Every structure is written in C-alpha cells, then in structure tokens.
Coordinates of C-alpha atoms and ligand atoms in Angstrom, one line a residue:
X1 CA 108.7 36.9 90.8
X2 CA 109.1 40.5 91.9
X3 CA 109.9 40.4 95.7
X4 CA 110.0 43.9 97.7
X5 CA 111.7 44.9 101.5
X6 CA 109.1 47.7 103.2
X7 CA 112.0 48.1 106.1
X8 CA 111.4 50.5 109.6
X9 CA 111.3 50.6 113.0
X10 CA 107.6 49.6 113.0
X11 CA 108.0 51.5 117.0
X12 CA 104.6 50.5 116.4
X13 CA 103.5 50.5 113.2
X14 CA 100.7 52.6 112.2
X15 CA 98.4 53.3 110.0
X16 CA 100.7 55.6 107.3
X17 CA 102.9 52.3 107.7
X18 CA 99.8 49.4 106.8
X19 CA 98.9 52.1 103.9
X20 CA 102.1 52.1 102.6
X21 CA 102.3 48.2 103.1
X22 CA 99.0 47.5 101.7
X23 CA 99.5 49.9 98.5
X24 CA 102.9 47.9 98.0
X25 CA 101.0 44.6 97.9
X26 CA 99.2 45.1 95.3
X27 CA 102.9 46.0 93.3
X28 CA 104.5 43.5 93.9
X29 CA 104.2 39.6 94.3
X30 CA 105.5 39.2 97.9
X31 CA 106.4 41.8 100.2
X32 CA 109.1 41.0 103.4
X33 CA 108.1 43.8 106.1
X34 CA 111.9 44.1 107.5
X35 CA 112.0 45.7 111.3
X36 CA 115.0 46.6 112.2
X37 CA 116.6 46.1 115.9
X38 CA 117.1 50.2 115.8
X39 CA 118.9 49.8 119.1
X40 CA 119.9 53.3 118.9
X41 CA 116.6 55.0 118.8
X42 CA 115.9 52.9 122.3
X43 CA 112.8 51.6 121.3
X44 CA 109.6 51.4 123.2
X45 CA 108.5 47.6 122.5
X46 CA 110.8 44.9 121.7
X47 CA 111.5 43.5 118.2
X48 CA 109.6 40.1 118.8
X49 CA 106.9 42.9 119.9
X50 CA 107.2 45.0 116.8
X51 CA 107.5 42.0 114.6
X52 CA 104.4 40.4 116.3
X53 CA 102.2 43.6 116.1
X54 CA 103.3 44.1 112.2
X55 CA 102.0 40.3 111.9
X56 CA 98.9 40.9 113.0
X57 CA 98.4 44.3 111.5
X58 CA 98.9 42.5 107.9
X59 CA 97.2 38.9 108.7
X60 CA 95.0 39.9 106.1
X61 CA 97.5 40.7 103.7
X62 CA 98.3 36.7 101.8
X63 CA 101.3 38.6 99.7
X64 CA 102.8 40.0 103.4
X65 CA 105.3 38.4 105.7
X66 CA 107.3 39.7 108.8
X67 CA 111.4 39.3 109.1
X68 CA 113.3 41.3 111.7
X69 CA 117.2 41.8 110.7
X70 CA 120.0 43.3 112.3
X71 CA 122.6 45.2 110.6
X72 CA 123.0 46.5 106.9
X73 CA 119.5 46.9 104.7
X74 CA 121.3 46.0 102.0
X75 CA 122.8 43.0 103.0
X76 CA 119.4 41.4 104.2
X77 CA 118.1 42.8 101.4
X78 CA 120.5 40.5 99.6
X79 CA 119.6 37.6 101.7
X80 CA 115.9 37.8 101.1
X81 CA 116.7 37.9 97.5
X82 CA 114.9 41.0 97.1
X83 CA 115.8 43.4 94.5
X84 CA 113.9 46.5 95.6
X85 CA 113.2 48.8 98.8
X86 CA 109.8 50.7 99.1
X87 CA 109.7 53.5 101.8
X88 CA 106.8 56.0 102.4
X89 CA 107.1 59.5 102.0
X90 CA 105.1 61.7 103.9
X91 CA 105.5 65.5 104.6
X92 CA 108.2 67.3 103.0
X93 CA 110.2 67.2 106.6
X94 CA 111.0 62.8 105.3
X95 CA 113.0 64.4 102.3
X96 CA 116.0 64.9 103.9
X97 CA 116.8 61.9 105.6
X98 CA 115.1 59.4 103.0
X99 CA 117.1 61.0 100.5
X100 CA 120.3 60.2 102.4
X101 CA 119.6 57.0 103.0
X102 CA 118.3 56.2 99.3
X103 CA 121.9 57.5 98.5
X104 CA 123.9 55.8 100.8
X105 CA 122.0 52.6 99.9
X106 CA 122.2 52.8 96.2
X107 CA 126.6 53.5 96.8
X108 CA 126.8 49.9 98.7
X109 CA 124.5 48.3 96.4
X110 CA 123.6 49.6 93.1
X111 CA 121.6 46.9 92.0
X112 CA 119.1 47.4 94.9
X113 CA 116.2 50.0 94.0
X114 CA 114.4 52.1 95.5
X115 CA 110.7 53.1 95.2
X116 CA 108.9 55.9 96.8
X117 CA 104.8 55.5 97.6
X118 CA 103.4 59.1 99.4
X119 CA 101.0 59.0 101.7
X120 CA 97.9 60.1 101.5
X121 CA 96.9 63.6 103.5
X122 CA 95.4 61.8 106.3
X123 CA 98.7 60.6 107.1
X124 CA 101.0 62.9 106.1
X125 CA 101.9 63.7 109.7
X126 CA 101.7 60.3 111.6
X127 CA 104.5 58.9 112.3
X128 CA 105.5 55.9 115.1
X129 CA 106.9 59.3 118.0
X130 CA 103.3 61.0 117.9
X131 CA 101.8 57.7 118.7
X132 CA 103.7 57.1 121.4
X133 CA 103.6 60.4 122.7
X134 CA 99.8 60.5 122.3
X135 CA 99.4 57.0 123.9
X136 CA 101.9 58.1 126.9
X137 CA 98.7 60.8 127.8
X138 CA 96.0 58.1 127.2
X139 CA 94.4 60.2 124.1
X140 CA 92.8 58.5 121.5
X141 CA 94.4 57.0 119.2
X142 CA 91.3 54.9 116.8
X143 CA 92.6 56.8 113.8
X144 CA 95.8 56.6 114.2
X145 CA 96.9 52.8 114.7
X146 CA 95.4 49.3 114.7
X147 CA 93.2 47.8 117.0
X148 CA 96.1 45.4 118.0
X149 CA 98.7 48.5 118.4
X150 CA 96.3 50.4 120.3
X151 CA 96.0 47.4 122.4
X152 CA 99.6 46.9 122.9
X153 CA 99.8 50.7 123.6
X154 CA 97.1 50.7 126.3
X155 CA 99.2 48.2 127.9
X156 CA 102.3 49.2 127.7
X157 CA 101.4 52.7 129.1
X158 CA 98.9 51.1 132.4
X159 CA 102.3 49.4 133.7
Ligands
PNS201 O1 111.3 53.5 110.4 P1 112.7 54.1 110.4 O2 113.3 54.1 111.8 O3 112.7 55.5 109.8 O4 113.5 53.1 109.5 C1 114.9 53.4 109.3 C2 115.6 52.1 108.7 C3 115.4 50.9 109.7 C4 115.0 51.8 107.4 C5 117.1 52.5 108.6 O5 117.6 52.9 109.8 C6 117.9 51.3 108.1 O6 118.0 51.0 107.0 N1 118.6 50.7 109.1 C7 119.5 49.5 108.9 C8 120.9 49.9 109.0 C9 121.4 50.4 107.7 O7 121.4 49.8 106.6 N2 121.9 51.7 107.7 C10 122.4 52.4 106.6 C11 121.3 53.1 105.8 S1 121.9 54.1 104.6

C-alpha cells in the first residue's frame, strides 16, 4: 500500500492546494494531508482551524485524511509510515525554497522521497498570503478557495 504526506501550512488551503491534493489521490492509495503548527509564520487561523477547513475541503476525497504534527516532516513522516512527500510546484519563484527543503529532507532521511505535481496555469500564482490579503479587503475570492474557506475567511475578517 503506497501511502503519501501532502504537508503545508494549509493558512487556508486553497484551490492550487485541493488540486494538488486531489491529483495526488488518484497516485497513491491513501494520502495523510499533514498541517504543520508553522508557529513562526504567525498564522491567521488556528491548527484545529486549518485542519478542520482541509477536512472539509477533501470530504469528498475517500483516499484523504487530515493529521496536524509538530516538529520535523520527516520524523512524522516516519510515524505515519509514509514513504513519500508530494509538494506542488507552482511559478518558478517555489524553486528556490522547495529545492532546499527537498535537500535538507532527503540528508535526514534518505529513504523518504519526494515527488513534485505543478500546478496548472490557473494556479500558478495562488498561494495561502494572496488569499488572505484579498479576503482582509473583502474581494472576491469564488475562484480562489472553497466555499468553506471563503466562509471561514468572511468570518474571520467581519470580527
Ligand atoms: O505550506 P508551507 O508553509 O510552504 O509548508 C512548509 C512546510 C510545513 C512543509 C515546512 O515548513 C516543513 O516541512 N515544516 C516542518 C519542519 C521541518 O521539517 N523543517 C525542515 C524542513 S527541511
């Protein structure tokens, strides 16, 4: 049974992240959608928030469950039992940093791969910031999130 991590922030997810989620499903028998604490970035919702909103962005998806984790990727990773990472990779500006961390992560553990899936153009630009930036001046965000993230969003920013 061939089990992949799709790990992130998920500060919401988005579209470019469900694409990426729901082209790895079809891979792979199960996927574990791993959100991170990422207490450094200071995110916007919580993690029981990010881990809720990815659970209902993918209750359609039978093959997709949530897990947040703390710490190193590799060592949940580990725990999971899952032998393989699968990132997105949008615009050219992702290189950089998803090449570091591909690196990094193949030094601590060598036996953990990891596969890229691009996104397609219409999300080559969206990321989780935009979102929040667009949702913090009430512009419409249909195309760019879930129903349940725009939702959330809506809320978040009327407080
Ligand atoms: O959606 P993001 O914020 O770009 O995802 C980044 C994430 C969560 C995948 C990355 O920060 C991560 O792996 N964090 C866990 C801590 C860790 O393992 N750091 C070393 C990576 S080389």
């Amino acid at each position: 049974m061939a089990r992949a991590l799709t790990p992130g922030t998920f500060d919401p997810i988005t579209e470019g992240h469900l694409d990426v989620i729901t082209r790895a499903s079809q891979l792979f028998d199960e996927i574990i959608v791993a959100v991170a604490t990422s207490e450094r970035k200071r995110p916007l919702f919580s993690l029981e928030e990010r881990c809720e909103l990815v659970r209902q962005a993918t209750a359609h998806l039978p093959n997709v469950r949530v897990e947040p984790f703390d710490g190193l990727l590799v060592e949940f990773a580990r725990k999971m039992d899952a032998g393989i990472l699968i990132k997105g990779l949008r615009a050219i500006t992702d290189f950089e940093y998803e090449f570091q961390m591909t690196a990094l992560n193949y030094q601590l553990d060598p036996e953990l791969e990891t596969i890229f899936i691009m996104s397609p153009p219409e999300y080559m630009y969206l990321s989780s910031s935009i979102v929040r930036e667009i949702a913090s001046m009430h512009g419409d965000l249909e195309q760019f999130v879930p129903a349940c993230v725009r939702a959330a969003l809506e809320a978040k920013f009327a407080e």
